[in-house]
């Protein structure tokens, strides 16, 4: 079945460091791919998305590229801030369906 | 738009009591999802509805859990009787019927349930 695997956390970085959170997926067809972010005490919210191969999603300095050949959708940011501390979830939306498959989440801590 | 609304935000109850969690999806959204989040198990999909009809309830842990969606603007998740292991944050999410072919989900703020 469809699945999403992302790197285990926590990831701890200093402010202004470069961030990469790896995400790979297994799916049939052509799923849409997402990154969601969850701040403490809140629900998940969409960070960015890509709907087809080679698409790049971007938002708030974060970006991820849909790589069908490597079945990956890695999240990157060039310079993290303390306010980026949160849990990040990689996810896919099944082709033609309504269900979203979420990864286990990666907690990011950014130190000042 | 007000976003997905959940109530209560916090619930503390004793083992054996009935608990009802409520959700109002975003107006016009056709699909609604209930999730449970714990440190040990992460985010789990419990059940989802499309056009008020339950489509997949395979994630509902046992018969003590039930969910209903009597109309397009309201859903409930009920636990009867509750047990300490049900303690978790319960999220409701909704999805628009079309969003460019990708089905992004809009989450509510969650209900933190503590069963003592």
mmCIF file of N, CA and C in Angstrom, chain A residues 30 32-34 36 38 41-46 49-51 87 89 92-104 107, chain B residues 9 30-31 33 35 37 39 42-43 45 48 50 56 58 91 95-97 99-110 112:
data_model
loop_
_atom_site.group_PDB
_atom_site.id
_atom_site.type_symbol
_atom_site.label_atom_id
_atom_site.label_comp_id
_atom_site.label_asym_id
_atom_site.label_seq_id
_atom_site.Cartn_x
_atom_site.Cartn_y
_atom_site.Cartn_z
ATOM 1 N N UNK A 30 -0.178 8.699 -9.577
ATOM 2 C CA UNK A 30 0.502 9.997 -9.511
ATOM 3 C C UNK A 30 -0.054 10.806 -8.342
ATOM 4 N N UNK A 32 -0.388 13.492 -5.188
ATOM 5 C CA UNK A 32 0.065 14.824 -4.832
ATOM 6 C C UNK A 32 0.857 14.710 -3.529
ATOM 7 N N UNK A 33 1.847 15.571 -3.379
ATOM 8 C CA UNK A 33 2.726 15.519 -2.205
ATOM 9 C C UNK A 33 2.646 16.818 -1.422
ATOM 10 N N UNK A 34 2.767 16.706 -0.108
ATOM 11 C CA UNK A 34 2.578 17.852 0.770
ATOM 12 C C UNK A 34 3.610 17.849 1.893
ATOM 13 N N UNK A 36 3.243 19.455 5.759
ATOM 14 C CA UNK A 36 2.443 20.146 6.755
ATOM 15 C C UNK A 36 3.350 20.494 7.930
ATOM 16 N N UNK A 38 3.231 21.598 12.185
ATOM 17 C CA UNK A 38 2.419 21.671 13.408
ATOM 18 C C UNK A 38 3.209 22.424 14.469
ATOM 19 N N UNK A 41 0.714 23.050 20.352
ATOM 20 C CA UNK A 41 -0.651 23.338 20.761
ATOM 21 C C UNK A 41 -1.617 23.621 19.632
ATOM 22 N N UNK A 42 -1.188 23.377 18.401
ATOM 23 C CA UNK A 42 -2.046 23.686 17.247
ATOM 24 C C UNK A 42 -2.248 22.447 16.373
ATOM 25 N N UNK A 43 -3.200 22.570 15.446
ATOM 26 C CA UNK A 43 -3.384 21.528 14.451
ATOM 27 C C UNK A 43 -2.381 21.672 13.325
ATOM 28 N N UNK A 44 -2.344 20.664 12.455
ATOM 29 C CA UNK A 44 -1.451 20.731 11.305
ATOM 30 C C UNK A 44 -1.960 21.788 10.326
ATOM 31 N N UNK A 45 -1.034 22.414 9.641
ATOM 32 C CA UNK A 45 -1.398 23.356 8.588
ATOM 33 C C UNK A 45 -0.490 23.132 7.377
ATOM 34 N N UNK A 46 -1.083 23.326 6.217
ATOM 35 C CA UNK A 46 -0.337 23.094 4.988
ATOM 36 C C UNK A 46 0.807 24.099 4.871
ATOM 37 N N UNK A 49 2.947 22.351 -1.282
ATOM 38 C CA UNK A 49 2.496 21.147 -1.968
ATOM 39 C C UNK A 49 3.035 21.120 -3.395
ATOM 40 N N UNK A 50 3.012 19.928 -4.005
ATOM 41 C CA UNK A 50 3.370 19.755 -5.411
ATOM 42 C C UNK A 50 2.467 18.666 -5.975
ATOM 43 N N UNK A 51 1.948 18.896 -7.148
ATOM 44 C CA UNK A 51 0.940 17.981 -7.671
ATOM 45 C C UNK A 51 1.438 17.091 -8.806
ATOM 46 N N UNK A 87 6.880 20.647 14.388
ATOM 47 C CA UNK A 87 6.940 19.289 13.837
ATOM 48 C C UNK A 87 6.499 19.359 12.377
ATOM 49 N N UNK A 89 5.476 17.332 8.849
ATOM 50 C CA UNK A 89 4.921 16.069 8.344
ATOM 51 C C UNK A 89 4.946 16.077 6.821
ATOM 52 N N UNK A 92 1.155 12.336 1.410
ATOM 53 C CA UNK A 92 0.720 12.188 0.022
ATOM 54 C C UNK A 92 -0.784 11.988 -0.022
ATOM 55 N N UNK A 93 -1.353 12.482 -1.104
ATOM 56 C CA UNK A 93 -2.781 12.315 -1.341
ATOM 57 C C UNK A 93 -2.952 11.301 -2.449
ATOM 58 N N UNK A 94 -3.698 10.229 -2.146
ATOM 59 C CA UNK A 94 -3.830 9.139 -3.081
ATOM 60 C C UNK A 94 -4.518 9.592 -4.363
ATOM 61 N N UNK A 95 -4.046 9.061 -5.478
ATOM 62 C CA UNK A 95 -4.605 9.416 -6.776
ATOM 63 C C UNK A 95 -6.095 9.101 -6.823
ATOM 64 N N UNK A 96 -6.908 10.110 -7.119
ATOM 65 C CA UNK A 96 -8.343 9.899 -7.251
ATOM 66 C C UNK A 96 -9.065 9.675 -5.953
ATOM 67 N N UNK A 97 -8.375 9.806 -4.848
ATOM 68 C CA UNK A 97 -9.021 9.556 -3.563
ATOM 69 C C UNK A 97 -9.001 10.770 -2.663
ATOM 70 N N UNK A 98 -9.595 10.671 -1.502
ATOM 71 C CA UNK A 98 -9.663 11.771 -0.555
ATOM 72 C C UNK A 98 -8.729 11.577 0.632
ATOM 73 N N UNK A 99 -8.198 10.390 0.761
ATOM 74 C CA UNK A 99 -7.403 10.058 1.942
ATOM 75 C C UNK A 99 -5.991 10.599 1.777
ATOM 76 N N UNK A 100 -5.412 11.078 2.893
ATOM 77 C CA UNK A 100 -4.026 11.539 2.916
ATOM 78 C C UNK A 100 -3.227 10.622 3.813
ATOM 79 N N UNK A 101 -2.072 10.202 3.333
ATOM 80 C CA UNK A 101 -1.167 9.362 4.111
ATOM 81 C C UNK A 101 -0.072 10.260 4.679
ATOM 82 N N UNK A 102 0.077 10.268 5.995
ATOM 83 C CA UNK A 102 1.060 11.117 6.655
ATOM 84 C C UNK A 102 2.275 10.309 7.094
ATOM 85 N N UNK A 103 3.437 10.948 7.037
ATOM 86 C CA UNK A 103 4.625 10.379 7.657
ATOM 87 C C UNK A 103 4.546 10.544 9.166
ATOM 88 N N UNK A 104 5.562 10.037 9.862
ATOM 89 C CA UNK A 104 5.552 10.034 11.326
ATOM 90 C C UNK A 104 5.851 11.401 11.923
ATOM 91 N N UNK A 107 10.490 16.378 14.353
ATOM 92 C CA UNK A 107 10.502 17.560 15.218
ATOM 93 C C UNK A 107 11.775 18.347 14.965
ATOM 94 N N UNK B 9 -12.142 22.308 23.634
ATOM 95 C CA UNK B 9 -10.704 22.318 23.365
ATOM 96 C C UNK B 9 -9.970 21.393 24.329
ATOM 97 N N UNK B 30 -16.459 18.905 1.417
ATOM 98 C CA UNK B 30 -17.278 17.702 1.278
ATOM 99 C C UNK B 30 -16.765 16.507 2.066
ATOM 100 N N UNK B 31 -15.511 16.555 2.492
ATOM 101 C CA UNK B 31 -14.945 15.423 3.210
ATOM 102 C C UNK B 31 -14.493 15.843 4.597
ATOM 103 N N UNK B 33 -12.539 14.330 8.279
ATOM 104 C CA UNK B 33 -11.661 13.302 8.820
ATOM 105 C C UNK B 33 -11.512 13.490 10.329
ATOM 106 N N UNK B 35 -8.848 12.344 13.368
ATOM 107 C CA UNK B 35 -7.543 11.790 13.659
ATOM 108 C C UNK B 35 -7.322 11.783 15.174
ATOM 109 N N UNK B 37 -3.902 11.833 17.867
ATOM 110 C CA UNK B 37 -2.456 12.007 17.930
ATOM 111 C C UNK B 37 -1.948 11.750 19.332
ATOM 112 N N UNK B 39 1.963 10.688 21.519
ATOM 113 C CA UNK B 39 3.422 10.617 21.381
ATOM 114 C C UNK B 39 3.844 9.233 20.898
ATOM 115 N N UNK B 42 1.811 8.543 17.190
ATOM 116 C CA UNK B 42 1.788 9.578 16.169
ATOM 117 C C UNK B 42 0.369 9.936 15.768
ATOM 118 N N UNK B 43 0.194 10.298 14.494
ATOM 119 C CA UNK B 43 -1.100 10.731 13.964
ATOM 120 C C UNK B 43 -1.796 9.533 13.310
ATOM 121 N N UNK B 45 -5.386 8.057 11.517
ATOM 122 C CA UNK B 45 -6.695 8.331 10.935
ATOM 123 C C UNK B 45 -7.708 7.364 11.540
ATOM 124 N N UNK B 48 -13.216 8.596 8.063
ATOM 125 C CA UNK B 48 -13.512 9.764 7.267
ATOM 126 C C UNK B 48 -14.828 9.621 6.518
ATOM 127 N N UNK B 50 -17.382 11.260 3.334
ATOM 128 C CA UNK B 50 -17.511 12.043 2.113
ATOM 129 C C UNK B 50 -18.986 12.286 1.874
ATOM 130 N N UNK B 56 -14.540 5.115 5.310
ATOM 131 C CA UNK B 56 -13.551 4.177 5.829
ATOM 132 C C UNK B 56 -13.437 4.377 7.332
ATOM 133 N N UNK B 58 -11.909 1.943 9.249
ATOM 134 C CA UNK B 58 -11.000 0.867 9.662
ATOM 135 C C UNK B 58 -10.016 1.306 10.740
ATOM 136 N N UNK B 91 -8.074 15.379 16.434
ATOM 137 C CA UNK B 91 -8.198 16.426 15.416
ATOM 138 C C UNK B 91 -9.298 16.077 14.427
ATOM 139 N N UNK B 95 -11.798 18.763 3.843
ATOM 140 C CA UNK B 95 -11.180 18.889 2.522
ATOM 141 C C UNK B 95 -12.207 19.423 1.536
ATOM 142 N N UNK B 96 -11.815 20.371 0.714
ATOM 143 C CA UNK B 96 -12.737 20.839 -0.319
ATOM 144 C C UNK B 96 -12.936 19.766 -1.379
ATOM 145 N N UNK B 97 -14.025 19.836 -2.064
ATOM 146 C CA UNK B 97 -14.326 18.809 -3.054
ATOM 147 C C UNK B 97 -13.351 18.856 -4.212
ATOM 148 N N UNK B 99 -9.567 20.857 -5.311
ATOM 149 C CA UNK B 99 -8.523 21.842 -4.980
ATOM 150 C C UNK B 99 -7.378 21.652 -5.952
ATOM 151 N N UNK B 100 -7.704 21.801 -7.223
ATOM 152 C CA UNK B 100 -6.692 21.652 -8.247
ATOM 153 C C UNK B 100 -6.229 20.233 -8.399
ATOM 154 N N UNK B 101 -7.072 19.300 -8.004
ATOM 155 C CA UNK B 101 -6.693 17.894 -8.125
ATOM 156 C C UNK B 101 -5.898 17.388 -6.954
ATOM 157 N N UNK B 102 -5.531 18.261 -6.043
ATOM 158 C CA UNK B 102 -4.807 17.821 -4.851
ATOM 159 C C UNK B 102 -5.698 18.059 -3.646
ATOM 160 N N UNK B 103 -5.729 17.121 -2.746
ATOM 161 C CA UNK B 103 -6.672 17.193 -1.644
ATOM 162 C C UNK B 103 -5.968 17.600 -0.360
ATOM 163 N N UNK B 104 -5.670 18.895 -0.234
ATOM 164 C CA UNK B 104 -5.058 19.375 1.002
ATOM 165 C C UNK B 104 -6.103 19.403 2.104
ATOM 166 N N UNK B 105 -5.669 19.135 3.310
ATOM 167 C CA UNK B 105 -6.584 19.068 4.439
ATOM 168 C C UNK B 105 -6.421 20.291 5.324
ATOM 169 N N UNK B 106 -7.544 20.719 5.891
ATOM 170 C CA UNK B 106 -7.593 21.867 6.791
ATOM 171 C C UNK B 106 -7.946 21.326 8.179
ATOM 172 N N UNK B 107 -7.021 21.510 9.115
ATOM 173 C CA UNK B 107 -7.179 20.929 10.444
ATOM 174 C C UNK B 107 -7.776 21.931 11.428
ATOM 175 N N UNK B 108 -8.567 21.402 12.344
ATOM 176 C CA UNK B 108 -9.002 22.178 13.481
ATOM 177 C C UNK B 108 -7.912 22.243 14.538
ATOM 178 N N UNK B 109 -8.159 22.970 15.627
ATOM 179 C CA UNK B 109 -7.146 23.139 16.678
ATOM 180 C C UNK B 109 -6.984 21.932 17.583
ATOM 181 N N UNK B 110 -7.926 20.987 17.486
ATOM 182 C CA UNK B 110 -7.821 19.770 18.289
ATOM 183 C C UNK B 110 -8.554 19.854 19.618
ATOM 184 N N UNK B 112 -7.957 18.201 23.368
ATOM 185 C CA UNK B 112 -7.060 17.407 24.214
ATOM 186 C C UNK B 112 -7.905 16.668 25.237
#
